[in-house]
N, CA, C and O atoms as a DFTB+ gen file, in Angstrom:
364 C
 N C O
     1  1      -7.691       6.270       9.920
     2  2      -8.198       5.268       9.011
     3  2      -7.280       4.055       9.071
     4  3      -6.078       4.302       8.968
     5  1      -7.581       3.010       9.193
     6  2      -7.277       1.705       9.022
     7  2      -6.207       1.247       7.725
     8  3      -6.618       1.762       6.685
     9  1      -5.169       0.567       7.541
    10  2      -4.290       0.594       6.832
    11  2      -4.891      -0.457       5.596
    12  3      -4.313      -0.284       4.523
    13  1      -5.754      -1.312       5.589
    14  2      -6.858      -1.913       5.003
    15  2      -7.371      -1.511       4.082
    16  3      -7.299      -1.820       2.893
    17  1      -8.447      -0.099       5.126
    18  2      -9.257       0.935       4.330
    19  2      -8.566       1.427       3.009
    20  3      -8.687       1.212       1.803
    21  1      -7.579       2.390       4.048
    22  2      -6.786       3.154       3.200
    23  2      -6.378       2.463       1.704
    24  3      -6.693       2.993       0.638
    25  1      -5.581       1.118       1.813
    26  2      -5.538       0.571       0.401
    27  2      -6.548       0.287      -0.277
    28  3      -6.276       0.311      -1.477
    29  1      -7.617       0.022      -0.061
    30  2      -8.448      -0.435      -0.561
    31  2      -9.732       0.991      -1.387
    32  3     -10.440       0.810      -2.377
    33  1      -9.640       2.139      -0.638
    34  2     -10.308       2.806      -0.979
    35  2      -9.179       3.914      -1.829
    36  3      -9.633       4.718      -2.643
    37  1      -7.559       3.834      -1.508
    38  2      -7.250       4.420      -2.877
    39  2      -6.583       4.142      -3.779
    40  3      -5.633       4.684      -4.345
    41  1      -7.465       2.686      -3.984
    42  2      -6.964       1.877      -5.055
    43  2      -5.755       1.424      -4.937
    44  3      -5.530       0.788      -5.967
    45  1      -4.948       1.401      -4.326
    46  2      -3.752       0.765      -4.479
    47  2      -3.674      -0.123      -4.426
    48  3      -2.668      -0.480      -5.038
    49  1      -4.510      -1.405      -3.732
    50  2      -5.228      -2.589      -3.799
    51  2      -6.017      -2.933      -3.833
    52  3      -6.726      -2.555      -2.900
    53  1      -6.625      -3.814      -4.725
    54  2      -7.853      -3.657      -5.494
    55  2      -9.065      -3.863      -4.437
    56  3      -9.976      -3.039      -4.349
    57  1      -8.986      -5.226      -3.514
    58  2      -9.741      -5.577      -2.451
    59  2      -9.303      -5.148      -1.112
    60  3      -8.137      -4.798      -0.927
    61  1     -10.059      -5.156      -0.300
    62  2      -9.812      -5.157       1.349
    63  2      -9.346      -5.930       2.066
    64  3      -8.493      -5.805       2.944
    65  1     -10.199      -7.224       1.516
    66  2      -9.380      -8.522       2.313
    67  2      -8.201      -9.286       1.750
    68  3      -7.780     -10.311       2.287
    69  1      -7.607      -8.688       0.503
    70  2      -6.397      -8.677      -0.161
    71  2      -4.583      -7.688       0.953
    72  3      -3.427      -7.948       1.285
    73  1      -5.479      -6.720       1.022
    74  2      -4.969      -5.699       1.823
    75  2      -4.898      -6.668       3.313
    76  3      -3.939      -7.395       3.575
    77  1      -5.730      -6.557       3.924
    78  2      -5.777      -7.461       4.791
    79  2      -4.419      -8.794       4.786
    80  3      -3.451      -8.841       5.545
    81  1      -4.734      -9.646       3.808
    82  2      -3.739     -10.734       3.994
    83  2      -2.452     -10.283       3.850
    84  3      -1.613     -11.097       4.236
    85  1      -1.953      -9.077       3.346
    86  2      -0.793      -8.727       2.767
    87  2      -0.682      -8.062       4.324
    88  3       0.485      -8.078       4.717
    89  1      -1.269      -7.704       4.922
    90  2      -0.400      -7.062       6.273
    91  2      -0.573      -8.173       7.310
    92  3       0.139      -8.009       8.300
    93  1      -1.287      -9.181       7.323
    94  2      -0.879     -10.122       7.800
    95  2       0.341     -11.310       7.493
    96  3       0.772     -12.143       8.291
    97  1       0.699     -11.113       6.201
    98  2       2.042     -11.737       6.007
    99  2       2.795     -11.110       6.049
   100  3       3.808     -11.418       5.420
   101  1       2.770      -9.819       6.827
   102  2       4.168      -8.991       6.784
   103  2       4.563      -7.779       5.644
   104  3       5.525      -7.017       5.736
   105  1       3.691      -7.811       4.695
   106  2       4.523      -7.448       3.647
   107  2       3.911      -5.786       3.598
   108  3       3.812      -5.322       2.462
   109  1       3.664      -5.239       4.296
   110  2       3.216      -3.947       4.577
   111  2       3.859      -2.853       6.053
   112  3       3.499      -2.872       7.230
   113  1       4.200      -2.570       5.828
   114  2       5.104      -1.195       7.061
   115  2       4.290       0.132       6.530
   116  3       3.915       0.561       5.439
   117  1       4.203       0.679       8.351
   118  2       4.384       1.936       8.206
   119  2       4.893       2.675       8.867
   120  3       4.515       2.867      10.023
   121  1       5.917       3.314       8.314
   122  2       6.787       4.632       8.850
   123  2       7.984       3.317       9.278
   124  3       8.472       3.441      10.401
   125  1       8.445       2.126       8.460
   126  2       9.274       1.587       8.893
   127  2       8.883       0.023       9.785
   128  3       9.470      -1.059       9.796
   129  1       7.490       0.560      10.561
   130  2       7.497      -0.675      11.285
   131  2       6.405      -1.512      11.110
   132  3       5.351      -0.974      10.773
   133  1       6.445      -3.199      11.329
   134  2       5.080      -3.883      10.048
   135  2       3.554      -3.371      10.672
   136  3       3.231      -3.316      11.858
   137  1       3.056      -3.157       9.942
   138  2       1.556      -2.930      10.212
   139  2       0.450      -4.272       9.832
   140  3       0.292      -5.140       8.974
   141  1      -0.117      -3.812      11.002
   142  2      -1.299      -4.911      11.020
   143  2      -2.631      -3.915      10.431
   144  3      -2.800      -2.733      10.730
   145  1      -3.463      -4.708       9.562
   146  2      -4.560      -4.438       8.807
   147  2      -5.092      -2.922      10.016
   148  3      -5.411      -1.809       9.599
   149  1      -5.050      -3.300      11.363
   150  2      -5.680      -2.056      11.611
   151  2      -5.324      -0.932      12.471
   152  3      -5.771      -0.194      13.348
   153  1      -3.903      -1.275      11.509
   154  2      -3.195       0.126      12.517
   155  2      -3.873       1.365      11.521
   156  3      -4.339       1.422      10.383
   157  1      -3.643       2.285      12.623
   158  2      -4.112       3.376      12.073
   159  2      -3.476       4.378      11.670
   160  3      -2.734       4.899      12.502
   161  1      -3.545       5.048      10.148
   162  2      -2.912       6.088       9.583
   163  2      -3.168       7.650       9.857
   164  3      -4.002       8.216      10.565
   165  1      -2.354       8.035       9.205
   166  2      -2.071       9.295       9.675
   167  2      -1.440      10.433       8.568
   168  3      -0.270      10.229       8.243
   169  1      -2.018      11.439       8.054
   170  2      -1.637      12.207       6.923
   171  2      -0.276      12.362       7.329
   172  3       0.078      12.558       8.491
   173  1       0.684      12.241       6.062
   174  2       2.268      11.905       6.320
   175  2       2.853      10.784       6.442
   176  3       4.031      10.618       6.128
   177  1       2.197       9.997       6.852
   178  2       2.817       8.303       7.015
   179  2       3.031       8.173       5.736
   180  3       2.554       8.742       4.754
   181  1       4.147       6.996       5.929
   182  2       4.797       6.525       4.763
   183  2       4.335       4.900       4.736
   184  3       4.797       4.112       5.561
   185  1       3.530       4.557       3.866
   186  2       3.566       3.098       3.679
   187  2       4.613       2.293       3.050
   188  3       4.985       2.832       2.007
   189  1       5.209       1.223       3.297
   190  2       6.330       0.148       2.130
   191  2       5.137      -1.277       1.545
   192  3       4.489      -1.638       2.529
   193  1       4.855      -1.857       0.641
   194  2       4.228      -2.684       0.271
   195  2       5.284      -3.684      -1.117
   196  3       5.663      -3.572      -2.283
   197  1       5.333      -4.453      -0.156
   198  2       6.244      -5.781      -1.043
   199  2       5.411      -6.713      -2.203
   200  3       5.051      -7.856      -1.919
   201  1       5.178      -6.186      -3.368
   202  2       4.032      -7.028      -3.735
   203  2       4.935      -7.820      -4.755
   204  3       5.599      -7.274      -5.636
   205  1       4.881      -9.067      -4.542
   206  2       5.812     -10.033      -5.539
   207  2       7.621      -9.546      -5.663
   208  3       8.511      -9.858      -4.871
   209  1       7.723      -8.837      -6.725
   210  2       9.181      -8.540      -7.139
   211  2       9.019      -6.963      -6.740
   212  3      10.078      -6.405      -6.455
   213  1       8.007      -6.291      -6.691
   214  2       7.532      -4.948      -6.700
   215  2       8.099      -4.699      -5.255
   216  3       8.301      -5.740      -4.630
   217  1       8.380      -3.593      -4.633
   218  2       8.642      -2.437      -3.653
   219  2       7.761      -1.132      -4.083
   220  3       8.113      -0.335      -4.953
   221  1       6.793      -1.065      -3.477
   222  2       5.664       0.593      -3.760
   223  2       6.234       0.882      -2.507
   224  3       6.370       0.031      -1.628
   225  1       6.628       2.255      -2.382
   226  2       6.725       3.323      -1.238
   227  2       6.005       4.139      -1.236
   228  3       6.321       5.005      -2.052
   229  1       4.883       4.401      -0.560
   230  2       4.038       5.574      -0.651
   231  2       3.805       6.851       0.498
   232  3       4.020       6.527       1.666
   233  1       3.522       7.805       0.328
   234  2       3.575       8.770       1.155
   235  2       1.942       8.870       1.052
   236  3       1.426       8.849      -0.065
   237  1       1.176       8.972       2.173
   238  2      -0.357       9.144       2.818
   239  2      -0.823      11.084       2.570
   240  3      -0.352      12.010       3.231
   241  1      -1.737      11.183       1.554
   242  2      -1.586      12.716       1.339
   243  2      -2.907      12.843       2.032
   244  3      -3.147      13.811       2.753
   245  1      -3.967      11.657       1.776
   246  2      -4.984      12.942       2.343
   247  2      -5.989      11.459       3.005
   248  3      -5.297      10.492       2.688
   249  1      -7.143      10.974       3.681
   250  2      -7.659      10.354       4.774
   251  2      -9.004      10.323       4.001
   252  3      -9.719      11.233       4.422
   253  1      -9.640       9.564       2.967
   254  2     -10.943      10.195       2.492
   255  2     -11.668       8.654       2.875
   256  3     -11.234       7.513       2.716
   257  1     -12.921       9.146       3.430
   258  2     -14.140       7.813       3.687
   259  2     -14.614       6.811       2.334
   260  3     -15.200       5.729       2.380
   261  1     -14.267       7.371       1.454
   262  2     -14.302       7.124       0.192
   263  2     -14.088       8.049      -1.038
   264  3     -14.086       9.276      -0.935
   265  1     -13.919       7.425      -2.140
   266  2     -13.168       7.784      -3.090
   267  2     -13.654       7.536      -4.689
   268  3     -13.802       6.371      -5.058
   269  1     -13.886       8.581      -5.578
   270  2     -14.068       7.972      -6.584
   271  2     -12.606       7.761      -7.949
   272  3     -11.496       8.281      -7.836
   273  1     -12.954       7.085      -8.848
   274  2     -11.573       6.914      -9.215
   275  2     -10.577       8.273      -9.829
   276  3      -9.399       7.981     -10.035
   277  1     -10.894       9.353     -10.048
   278  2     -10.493      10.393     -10.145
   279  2      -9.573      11.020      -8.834
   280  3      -8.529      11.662      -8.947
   281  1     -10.224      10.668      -7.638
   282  2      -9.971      10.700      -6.710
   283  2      -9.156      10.250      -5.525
   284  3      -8.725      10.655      -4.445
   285  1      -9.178       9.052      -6.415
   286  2      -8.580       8.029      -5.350
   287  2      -6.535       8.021      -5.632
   288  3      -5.778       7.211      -5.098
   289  1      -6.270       8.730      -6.230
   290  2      -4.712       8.626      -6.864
   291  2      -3.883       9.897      -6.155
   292  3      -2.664      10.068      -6.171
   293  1      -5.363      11.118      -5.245
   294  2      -4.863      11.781      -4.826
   295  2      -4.862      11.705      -3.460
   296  3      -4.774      12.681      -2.716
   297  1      -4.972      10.383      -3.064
   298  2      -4.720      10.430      -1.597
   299  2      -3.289       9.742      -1.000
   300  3      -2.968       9.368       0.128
   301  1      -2.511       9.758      -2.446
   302  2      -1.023       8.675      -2.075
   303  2      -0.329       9.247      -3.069
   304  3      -0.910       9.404      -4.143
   305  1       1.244       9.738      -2.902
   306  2       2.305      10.172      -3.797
   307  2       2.873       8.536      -3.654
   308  3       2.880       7.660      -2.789
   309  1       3.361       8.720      -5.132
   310  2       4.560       7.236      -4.872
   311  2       5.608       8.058      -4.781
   312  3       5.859       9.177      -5.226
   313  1       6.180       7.270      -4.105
   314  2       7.910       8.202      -3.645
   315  2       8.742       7.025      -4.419
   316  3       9.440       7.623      -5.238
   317  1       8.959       5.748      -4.517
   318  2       9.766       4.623      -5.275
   319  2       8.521       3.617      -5.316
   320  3       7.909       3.150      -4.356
   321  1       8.347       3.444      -6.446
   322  2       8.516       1.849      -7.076
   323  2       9.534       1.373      -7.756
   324  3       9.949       2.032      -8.709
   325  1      10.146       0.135      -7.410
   326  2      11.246      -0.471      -7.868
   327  2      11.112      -2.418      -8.076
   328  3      10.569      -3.183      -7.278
   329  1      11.609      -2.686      -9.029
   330  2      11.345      -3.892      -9.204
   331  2      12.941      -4.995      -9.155
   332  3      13.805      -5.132     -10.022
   333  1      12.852      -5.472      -8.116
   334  2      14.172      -6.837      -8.378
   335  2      14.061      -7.556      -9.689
   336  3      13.204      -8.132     -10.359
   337  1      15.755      -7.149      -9.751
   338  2      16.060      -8.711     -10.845
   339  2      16.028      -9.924     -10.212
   340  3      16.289     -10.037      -9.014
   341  1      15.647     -11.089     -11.117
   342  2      15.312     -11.937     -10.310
   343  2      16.753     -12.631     -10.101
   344  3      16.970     -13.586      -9.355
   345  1      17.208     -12.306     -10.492
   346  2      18.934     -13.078     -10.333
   347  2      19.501     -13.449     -11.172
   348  3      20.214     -12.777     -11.917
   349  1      19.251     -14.858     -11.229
   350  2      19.722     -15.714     -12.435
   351  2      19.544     -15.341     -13.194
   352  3      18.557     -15.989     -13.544
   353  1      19.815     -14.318     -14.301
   354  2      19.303     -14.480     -15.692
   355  2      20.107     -14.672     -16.650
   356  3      19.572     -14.745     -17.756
   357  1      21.349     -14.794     -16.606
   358  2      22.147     -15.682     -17.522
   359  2      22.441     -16.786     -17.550
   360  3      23.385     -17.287     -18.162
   361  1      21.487     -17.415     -16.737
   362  2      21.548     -19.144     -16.420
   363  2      20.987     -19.509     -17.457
   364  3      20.803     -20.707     -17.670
């Protein structure tokens, strides 16, 4: 499945062509190295997704054609979400 799909059908991003632009600016790896919208996954891959201040690390549990929302939370463990300080904050 397509790294696109995959976000998009388990919810982890809301749209496709959202998913899409985010692995075209880089801000998506898998297993370490950047992925383009249509590399293809693999039960076990590890996704990284940089969204703003956010770091999601996810581990790929299961490959489904679709998903309903009950469903869709069991196709990805989060292993870290972590959020940067933005720095300055005693300025």
């Amino acid at each position: 499945m397509r790294v696109d799909k995959f976000l998009k059908v388990s919810r982890v991003i809301k749209r496709r062509e959202v998913a899409k632009q985010l692995a075209d600016a880089g801000l998506v790896q898998c297993n370490g190295k950047p992925a383009k919208p249509s590399t293809e996954l693999a039960i076990g891959d590890t996704l990284t997704l940089k969204l703003g201040r956010h770091t999601l690390i996810v581990k790929v549990l299961a490959l489904l054609p679709h998903a309903n929302k009950d469903s869709a939370s069991s196709m990805y463990e989060v292993i870290e979400d972590k959020v940067e300080n933005r720095g300055n904050e005693d300025a």
